[in-house]
Amino acid sequence: MRRFTRALSAAAACAAATAVLLPAAPAQAAVPDPVLFVHGYKGGAWNFNEMVSDFKASGWPADRLYAMSYNPFQSNETTAVQIRDQVNALRARTGAAKVDVVTHSMGGLGSRWYLKFLGGTSYVDDWASLGGPNHGTNAAQVCDWALASCKEMATGSTFLTALNSGDETPGAVNYGTFWSTCDELINPDSSTVLSGASNINVGCVEHAWLLVSENVSQLTRNFVR
C-alpha cells in the first residue's frame, strides 16, 4: 500500500510539473467589427478610398470594410433604409453580430435616423460622425429650396427636430463625433457635437480634408477598434 501511495504521489507531481512546463496556447487576435462607410452630400463611396486603405494597413480584413453609395439628393429618411439594408448585408456576409459605422458630413444624418427609428441600435457597435451637420448648417441655404436632403440639413428643419428630440444618442451604441474649428461647410462648427457622445475636436481641418487627414483617420480607427 505504501509503495502504491508513493507511486500515486510521484505521478501527481509529474503531471503538475508537466502542466507548468507546457507552453500556453497562443492568444487569438480579436477580429475587428466590420465597418460600413457612409459618404455625405454630393459624395460617393470613393470618398473613403484613402481611409479604407488606412484601415486595411492597420489590420482590418478587406472583406470587413465596405463603403456604400446612395443618391445624396434624396431624403435622408430614404437613405436610412438603404443604410439598414447595407448593415444587414454586411452582417450576413461576415457573420458578425454588429458593425461599426463611419460617416462623413450628411452621411451622419441618414445613419442616425437608422439608429433611432429603424432599429439600428441593435446592430451597430460604434458610430462615428466626421463633420456631420447634426444640428444643421447655414450652408444649406444655397440648396434647401430645391433638394430634400439639403432642406433637411437646414437648422431647425422638421427632419432635424425629430432626429434630435429626446435622446440624441439612443441605445448602447458608442457614439463619437469629430469636429473641426475650420470647417467651412458646417456652421456653426459645434453643430456636429452630440449630447452623450465622445466629441473630439480635431483642430483646424477643412471639411473635405476630414476624409484624408492622417490624424483624423488615426483617431477614427482608435475610436472604433
C-alpha positions as a printed NumPy array, in Angstrom:
array([[  0.   ,   0.   ,   0.   ],
       [  2.827,   2.372,   0.919],
       [  4.515,   1.722,  -2.469],
       [  1.189,   2.334,  -4.263],
       [  0.655,   5.628,  -2.415],
       [  4.191,   6.739,  -3.23 ],
       [  3.641,   5.891,  -6.894],
       [  0.441,   7.916,  -6.996],
       [  2.207,  10.899,  -5.386],
       [  5.048,  10.687,  -7.902],
       [  2.587,  10.526, -10.807],
       [  0.698,  13.562,  -9.495],
       [  3.922,  15.535,  -9.089],
       [  4.982,  14.642, -12.621],
       [  1.604,  15.722, -14.018],
       [  1.832,  19.035, -12.155],
       [  5.33 ,  19.676, -13.462],
       [  4.222,  18.843, -16.985],
       [  1.29 ,  21.235, -16.684],
       [  3.644,  24.017, -15.644],
       [  6.113,  23.299, -18.448],
       [  3.601,  23.049, -21.287],
       [  3.544,  26.27 , -23.348],
       [  0.341,  28.306, -23.229],
       [ -1.8  ,  28.312, -26.355],
       [ -1.217,  31.487, -28.382],
       [ -3.88 ,  34.141, -27.849],
       [ -6.205,  34.562, -30.787],
       [ -6.237,  38.092, -32.207],
       [ -9.67 ,  39.633, -31.96 ],
       [-11.344,  40.061, -35.335],
       [-12.497,  43.688, -35.644],
       [-16.106,  44.541, -36.335],
       [-16.969,  45.082, -39.995],
       [-17.095,  48.777, -40.9  ],
       [-19.668,  50.49 , -43.103],
       [-18.558,  53.88 , -44.5  ],
       [-21.292,  56.377, -45.422],
       [-20.434,  59.435, -47.535],
       [-22.058,  62.865, -47.462],
       [-23.775,  65.36 , -49.754],
       [-22.615,  65.139, -53.392],
       [-20.19 ,  62.375, -52.408],
       [-19.754,  58.713, -53.19 ],
       [-18.107,  55.558, -51.915],
       [-14.807,  56.784, -53.415],
       [-14.663,  59.484, -50.732],
       [-13.406,  56.853, -48.319],
       [-10.744,  55.24 , -50.544],
       [ -7.836,  56.595, -48.506],
       [ -9.405,  55.894, -45.124],
       [-10.323,  52.342, -46.137],
       [ -6.676,  51.829, -47.141],
       [ -5.62 ,  53.089, -43.701],
       [ -7.954,  50.586, -42.033],
       [ -6.534,  47.725, -44.124],
       [ -2.98 ,  48.728, -43.252],
       [ -3.96 ,  48.721, -39.58 ],
       [ -5.208,  45.14 , -39.612],
       [ -8.816,  45.225, -40.784],
       [ -9.507,  42.432, -43.307],
       [-10.564,  43.844, -46.673],
       [-13.773,  41.801, -46.672],
       [-14.896,  43.536, -43.465],
       [-14.729,  47.044, -44.952],
       [-17.457,  48.41 , -47.222],
       [-18.099,  51.937, -48.486],
       [-21.63 ,  52.372, -49.795],
       [-23.028,  54.821, -52.335],
       [-26.5  ,  56.323, -52.431],
       [-28.348,  59.212, -54.081],
       [-27.3  ,  62.2  , -51.934],
       [-30.2  ,  64.34 , -53.145],
       [-32.949,  62.086, -51.76 ],
       [-34.406,  62.416, -48.272],
       [-32.15 ,  61.178, -45.507],
       [-35.046,  59.003, -44.381],
       [-34.791,  57.098, -47.658],
       [-31.031,  56.841, -47.197],
       [-31.607,  55.448, -43.697],
       [-33.474,  52.485, -45.189],
       [-30.591,  51.826, -47.573],
       [-28.116,  52.021, -44.682],
       [-30.21 ,  49.47 , -42.794],
       [-30.066,  47.148, -45.803],
       [-26.309,  47.583, -46.174],
       [-25.735,  46.865, -42.47 ],
       [-27.813,  43.698, -42.751],
       [-25.928,  42.621, -45.877],
       [-22.538,  43.268, -44.258],
       [-23.537,  41.264, -41.2  ],
       [-24.751,  38.408, -43.377],
       [-21.523,  38.336, -45.432],
       [-19.228,  38.375, -42.4  ],
       [-21.303,  36.562, -39.782],
       [-20.781,  39.481, -37.403],
       [-23.45 ,  40.343, -34.842],
       [-22.712,  44.064, -35.079],
       [-20.91 ,  46.509, -37.341],
       [-19.252,  49.893, -36.911],
       [-20.462,  52.855, -38.969],
       [-18.15 ,  55.694, -40.027],
       [-19.816,  58.684, -41.662],
       [-18.795,  61.944, -43.283],
       [-20.915,  65.085, -43.326],
       [-24.566,  64.392, -44.244],
       [-23.936,  60.644, -44.004],
       [-24.277,  61.076, -40.267],
       [-27.936,  62.109, -40.613],
       [-29.246,  59.088, -42.509],
       [-27.289,  56.738, -40.257],
       [-28.622,  58.429, -37.121],
       [-32.176,  58.066, -38.458],
       [-31.49 ,  54.365, -38.963],
       [-30.2  ,  54.058, -35.4  ],
       [-33.038,  55.985, -33.804],
       [-36.074,  54.951, -35.82 ],
       [-35.236,  51.753, -37.75 ],
       [-33.819,  49.516, -35.025],
       [-30.173,  50.141, -35.835],
       [-29.037,  50.35 , -32.22 ],
       [-29.289,  46.55 , -32.03 ],
       [-26.776,  46.055, -34.836],
       [-24.256,  48.903, -34.525],
       [-21.402,  48.833, -32.026],
       [-19.528,  52.091, -32.762],
       [-20.773,  55.083, -34.762],
       [-18.553,  57.975, -35.867],
       [-19.528,  61.303, -37.429],
       [-16.815,  63.287, -39.24 ],
       [-18.017,  66.851, -39.695],
       [-21.703,  65.949, -39.514],
       [-24.373,  68.706, -39.619],
       [-26.108,  67.061, -36.675],
       [-27.806,  70.285, -35.609],
       [-27.914,  71.875, -39.036],
       [-25.754,  74.281, -41.008],
       [-26.389,  77.664, -42.598],
       [-24.6  ,  76.366, -45.714],
       [-27.847,  74.551, -46.55 ],
       [-29.364,  77.881, -47.566],
       [-27.836,  77.581, -51.025],
       [-29.843,  74.481, -51.93 ],
       [-32.598,  73.904, -49.356],
       [-35.21 ,  75.356, -51.68 ],
       [-34.708,  72.573, -54.231],
       [-33.43 ,  69.346, -52.707],
       [-34.94 ,  67.2  , -49.964],
       [-31.64 ,  66.204, -48.37 ],
       [-30.336,  69.758, -48.354],
       [-33.555,  71.093, -46.828],
       [-33.189,  68.554, -44.041],
       [-29.718,  69.926, -43.204],
       [-31.085,  73.41 , -42.518],
       [-31.034,  74.423, -38.862],
       [-34.472,  73.835, -37.325],
       [-35.736,  71.611, -40.147],
       [-38.565,  69.207, -39.402],
       [-36.159,  66.329, -40.033],
       [-33.545,  67.56 , -37.538],
       [-36.179,  68.454, -34.956],
       [-37.406,  64.844, -34.983],
       [-33.893,  63.4  , -35.089],
       [-32.648,  65.426, -32.117],
       [-35.759,  65.184, -29.97 ],
       [-35.277,  63.342, -26.702],
       [-32.101,  61.256, -26.615],
       [-29.591,  62.311, -29.288],
       [-27.545,  59.143, -28.77 ],
       [-30.02 ,  56.306, -28.115],
       [-29.221,  52.717, -27.256],
       [-25.959,  51.079, -26.214],
       [-24.067,  52.339, -29.286],
       [-20.69 ,  54.005, -28.704],
       [-21.177,  57.409, -30.357],
       [-18.294,  59.639, -31.417],
       [-18.144,  62.956, -33.275],
       [-15.076,  64.562, -34.816],
       [-15.406,  68.28 , -35.472],
       [-13.121,  70.993, -36.778],
       [-12.698,  74.646, -35.885],
       [-12.015,  75.363, -39.594],
       [-14.953,  73.502, -41.136],
       [-16.208,  75.911, -43.781],
       [-19.396,  73.938, -44.527],
       [-20.638,  73.141, -41.028],
       [-21.704,  76.383, -39.413],
       [-21.573,  76.647, -36.524],
       [-18.68 ,  74.188, -36.14 ],
       [-20.239,  72.865, -32.938],
       [-23.256,  71.564, -34.888],
       [-21.517,  68.184, -35.091],
       [-21.395,  67.741, -31.31 ],
       [-23.987,  65.394, -29.8  ],
       [-25.142,  65.027, -26.214],
       [-23.997,  61.651, -24.889],
       [-21.225,  61.194, -27.474],
       [-17.446,  61.404, -27.269],
       [-16.975,  64.766, -29.002],
       [-13.438,  65.207, -30.329],
       [-12.05 ,  68.499, -31.637],
       [ -9.576,  67.577, -34.384],
       [ -8.22 ,  71.117, -34.723],
       [ -8.171,  73.138, -37.922],
       [ -9.15 ,  70.769, -40.755],
       [-11.253,  71.758, -43.76 ],
       [-14.457,  69.819, -44.377],
       [-13.289,  67.624, -47.263],
       [ -9.891,  67.081, -45.662],
       [-11.541,  65.259, -42.768],
       [-11.64 ,  62.309, -45.186],
       [ -7.898,  62.279, -45.897],
       [ -6.323,  63.725, -42.754],
       [ -3.876,  61.21 , -41.287],
       [ -4.691,  62.419, -37.779],
       [ -8.46 ,  62.142, -38.256],
       [ -8.057,  58.675, -39.779],
       [ -5.968,  57.522, -36.817],
       [ -8.439,  58.975, -34.32 ],
       [-11.291,  57.226, -36.124],
       [ -9.505,  53.869, -36.118],
       [ -8.693,  54.236, -32.422],
       [-12.334,  55.03 , -31.702],
       [-13.866,  52.017, -33.431],
       [-11.099,  49.498, -32.686]])
